[in-house]
XYZ file of C-alpha atoms in Angstrom:
295
model
C 101.855 81.853 133.265
C 101.596 84.236 129.921
C 102.786 87.529 130.219
C 100.380 90.276 128.836
C 100.819 91.484 125.732
C 101.687 95.727 125.987
C 99.559 97.564 123.148
C 102.175 98.856 120.269
C 101.571 101.385 117.449
C 104.231 101.003 114.113
C 104.904 102.976 111.175
C 104.115 101.130 108.139
C 105.421 103.936 106.007
C 105.203 103.483 102.206
C 104.067 99.762 100.449
C 107.054 98.966 99.370
C 108.073 98.661 102.959
C 106.781 94.784 102.011
C 109.540 94.433 99.372
C 112.350 96.222 100.817
C 112.584 96.386 104.606
C 114.799 98.480 106.030
C 115.684 99.803 108.869
C 112.178 99.490 110.100
C 111.268 95.808 107.898
C 114.453 94.165 109.979
C 113.024 95.892 113.126
C 109.592 94.413 112.894
C 110.992 90.691 112.053
C 113.178 91.746 115.319
C 109.962 92.783 117.442
C 108.062 89.666 116.307
C 110.722 87.017 117.481
C 111.201 89.083 120.567
C 107.270 89.028 121.345
C 107.353 85.448 120.110
C 110.058 84.178 122.917
C 108.734 86.248 125.758
C 105.414 86.401 125.425
C 104.445 83.559 123.477
C 101.921 83.231 120.393
C 98.600 85.892 120.552
C 95.309 84.870 120.468
C 94.499 87.213 118.096
C 95.532 90.235 116.932
C 93.013 93.113 117.067
C 94.269 96.020 114.478
C 93.469 99.737 113.703
C 94.832 101.084 110.626
C 94.849 104.326 108.858
C 93.232 103.203 105.828
C 90.611 101.238 106.927
C 88.001 104.160 107.750
C 84.143 104.425 108.933
C 81.704 106.611 110.049
C 81.696 105.065 113.202
C 84.169 102.039 114.954
C 82.983 98.333 114.349
C 84.585 95.281 113.817
C 85.437 92.955 110.689
C 84.322 89.946 111.429
C 84.724 87.439 108.688
C 86.489 83.856 108.921
C 89.085 85.009 106.810
C 91.128 87.717 105.718
C 93.248 88.611 102.233
C 95.515 90.990 101.714
C 94.067 94.433 100.386
C 96.285 96.256 97.611
C 94.800 99.672 98.326
C 97.586 101.285 96.177
C 98.729 101.800 92.816
C 101.385 103.115 90.995
C 104.275 100.734 92.349
C 105.853 97.212 91.407
C 103.757 94.240 90.039
C 105.476 92.310 92.428
C 104.235 94.215 95.867
C 100.466 92.939 94.739
C 101.554 89.742 94.290
C 102.758 89.220 97.497
C 99.826 87.657 99.819
C 99.521 87.863 103.524
C 96.003 85.238 104.371
C 95.507 85.054 108.025
C 92.184 83.494 109.210
C 89.660 86.234 111.457
C 87.975 84.935 114.193
C 84.237 85.245 114.450
C 83.308 84.158 117.650
C 85.957 86.415 119.440
C 84.545 89.685 117.000
C 81.887 88.950 118.314
C 82.275 88.907 122.377
C 84.558 91.992 121.562
C 82.009 93.676 119.943
C 79.092 92.847 122.736
C 81.646 94.140 125.181
C 82.802 97.176 123.945
C 79.107 98.207 122.098
C 80.209 98.201 118.890
C 78.701 96.783 115.143
C 80.307 93.307 113.789
C 80.259 92.865 109.503
C 81.011 90.229 108.499
C 84.104 91.842 106.020
C 87.079 90.606 105.425
C 90.435 92.015 103.953
C 93.752 93.676 105.688
C 94.332 96.938 103.938
C 98.129 97.396 103.228
C 98.989 99.315 106.925
C 97.969 95.985 108.344
C 99.224 93.139 106.262
C 102.969 94.612 105.451
C 103.430 95.193 109.430
C 101.881 91.390 109.742
C 104.169 89.904 107.255
C 107.125 91.048 109.649
C 105.436 90.552 112.675
C 104.026 87.164 111.898
C 104.952 86.025 108.922
C 103.243 82.375 109.185
C 99.679 84.437 108.750
C 99.052 81.908 110.991
C 97.258 84.163 113.415
C 93.445 85.326 113.740
C 93.216 89.270 112.795
C 89.979 91.396 113.393
C 90.476 94.609 111.591
C 88.818 97.593 114.035
C 87.859 100.684 111.896
C 89.263 103.939 111.848
C 86.873 107.148 112.229
C 89.140 109.797 110.982
C 87.044 112.545 112.150
C 87.504 111.562 115.931
C 89.690 113.843 117.563
C 92.772 112.223 119.385
C 91.043 112.030 123.129
C 88.147 110.567 121.590
C 90.235 107.713 120.411
C 91.804 107.827 123.435
C 88.913 106.456 124.777
C 87.768 104.159 122.583
C 91.208 102.950 123.139
C 91.016 102.359 127.057
C 87.771 100.525 126.653
C 90.523 97.673 124.859
C 92.386 97.783 128.417
C 92.556 94.017 129.962
C 92.841 92.486 125.839
C 96.737 92.012 126.137
C 96.301 90.210 129.459
C 93.510 88.157 127.828
C 96.201 87.710 124.967
C 94.761 89.818 122.412
C 97.889 91.805 120.761
C 96.403 95.276 119.747
C 98.327 96.633 116.777
C 98.013 100.309 116.380
C 99.625 100.689 112.798
C 100.312 104.192 110.776
C 103.283 106.503 110.518
C 104.459 108.290 113.369
C 104.715 111.465 110.554
C 102.994 111.422 106.832
C 103.376 114.465 104.225
C 102.819 112.519 100.706
C 103.345 116.261 99.063
C 106.813 116.737 100.900
C 107.141 112.194 100.453
C 107.043 113.056 96.538
C 109.560 115.805 96.790
C 111.909 113.812 98.572
C 111.222 110.460 96.631
C 113.078 111.839 93.545
C 116.514 112.178 95.070
C 116.389 109.414 96.933
C 116.823 105.456 96.385
C 113.254 103.208 96.126
C 114.250 102.820 99.831
C 114.520 106.175 100.809
C 117.805 106.153 101.809
C 120.435 108.758 100.966
C 117.994 111.370 101.806
C 118.781 113.817 104.980
C 116.154 114.205 107.865
C 114.205 117.097 107.444
C 114.640 119.361 110.879
C 111.122 119.370 111.086
C 110.288 115.927 110.913
C 113.124 115.480 113.788
C 111.472 118.441 115.825
C 107.595 116.609 115.862
C 109.190 113.347 116.475
C 111.286 114.577 119.215
C 108.503 116.541 120.757
C 105.867 113.508 120.656
C 108.745 110.929 122.398
C 109.631 113.512 125.103
C 106.124 114.282 125.067
C 104.977 110.455 125.568
C 107.765 109.786 128.296
C 106.547 112.183 130.729
C 102.945 110.974 129.982
C 101.550 114.562 128.909
C 98.435 113.132 127.908
C 96.759 116.791 127.600
C 99.844 117.901 125.409
C 99.793 115.109 122.983
C 96.132 115.036 122.278
C 96.527 119.074 121.401
C 99.424 117.847 119.582
C 98.113 119.586 115.950
C 98.189 122.924 118.386
C 101.188 122.005 120.285
C 103.868 119.647 118.530
C 106.472 122.136 116.480
C 105.712 122.014 112.338
C 102.205 119.559 113.809
C 100.524 120.781 110.266
C 103.315 120.228 108.386
C 103.628 116.716 109.451
C 100.757 115.772 109.453
C 98.384 117.674 107.180
C 95.918 115.000 108.060
C 95.890 113.402 110.652
C 94.834 109.417 110.178
C 98.043 108.044 109.816
C 98.604 109.288 113.950
C 95.457 108.589 114.762
C 96.031 104.711 115.461
C 98.701 106.044 117.757
C 95.935 107.154 120.168
C 94.064 103.651 120.387
C 96.567 101.796 121.167
C 97.676 104.181 123.664
C 94.565 104.270 125.134
C 94.572 100.523 125.294
C 98.248 100.695 127.754
C 96.013 102.714 129.907
C 97.201 106.171 131.171
C 99.363 105.264 134.029
C 102.466 104.102 131.809
C 104.270 106.248 130.044
C 104.001 105.308 126.233
C 107.413 104.089 124.729
C 109.703 104.570 121.732
C 110.799 101.509 121.307
C 112.192 102.122 117.455
C 112.878 105.627 115.272
C 113.785 106.151 112.453
C 112.694 107.999 108.911
C 112.871 107.295 105.124
C 112.942 109.861 102.486
C 114.118 112.993 105.023
C 110.395 113.022 105.930
C 108.352 110.141 106.909
C 109.002 109.278 110.475
C 109.076 105.362 111.049
C 108.708 105.496 114.804
C 107.293 102.417 116.972
C 106.207 102.962 120.713
C 105.134 100.104 123.230
C 102.372 101.140 125.737
C 100.691 99.916 128.780
C 102.393 98.069 131.941
C 104.613 95.553 129.508
C 106.148 98.326 127.622
C 109.308 98.669 129.937
C 109.937 94.970 129.987
C 109.486 94.573 126.250
C 112.144 97.783 125.511
C 114.619 96.282 127.604
C 113.672 92.511 125.821
C 114.489 94.259 122.919
C 118.089 95.795 123.818
C 119.198 92.662 124.932
C 118.448 90.822 122.182
C 120.561 93.715 120.000
C 123.431 92.817 122.904
C 122.819 89.360 122.085
C 123.299 90.084 118.046
C 126.326 92.507 119.367
C 129.009 90.257 120.889
C 130.833 87.380 118.849
C 130.013 83.590 118.979
C 133.620 83.241 120.414
C 133.749 86.094 122.891
C 134.391 85.241 126.429
C 131.875 85.434 129.075
C 131.788 88.723 131.786
C 133.117 87.188 134.979
C 130.539 86.840 137.924
């Protein structure tokens, strides 16, 4: 029997991750292979990103989605990349009825979605249904929206939130002057490290009130998120996993010293995914001619 999918939040960072995967792109490839091996092929991906927003939540139910190049000032090679995935209008309509959400026959995958999916599902052969983000909504409201998505993982639908665990463009541009194009060689700001650590600790403790009030309680919250649209998809994915299970950080990293690239898994399968990722890492680190352990 197919295992229920955990819901996920991944940090996509700069659009340049599509050309320069770095540690996070490599992790996303690893994550995609681990999910395929242990959980199989998703029936569909329900994706919510910092970059597809609307005044109210709605589902994009087009039969086909193309990559949207919603950025500027990057190398032409970035806009030459393709990620054209099918949609699933019938499933979108069913979800819309279940969730009491409108469904519009509109297509397109913003860069937060397609840059992550090109590593997670490189064949672009799994239907995608984008769910718009309402950036004026509170974390608690988005948690409640996510809670309506509980059970989708058991139905073969992978709920994927994509943003960045920290995101301050002013700091990013300043740090990019001293770093490489991939963001290497820039030490992490203490404020970024403190914020990421607080978020991971509060998640492990299932401290939902503190997480919902992160702007008031997390260290350096307004510096790390002058606006919080890049963090808000985390709350939808967390709600889809349910409050009974601690969010688990399954990847941590930072580029340009201030752009957090952490990833989280949620729900009853989060621990199994964390273990599967660790075991795959251990196998990769073991030389092919290493002697087998004695039983």
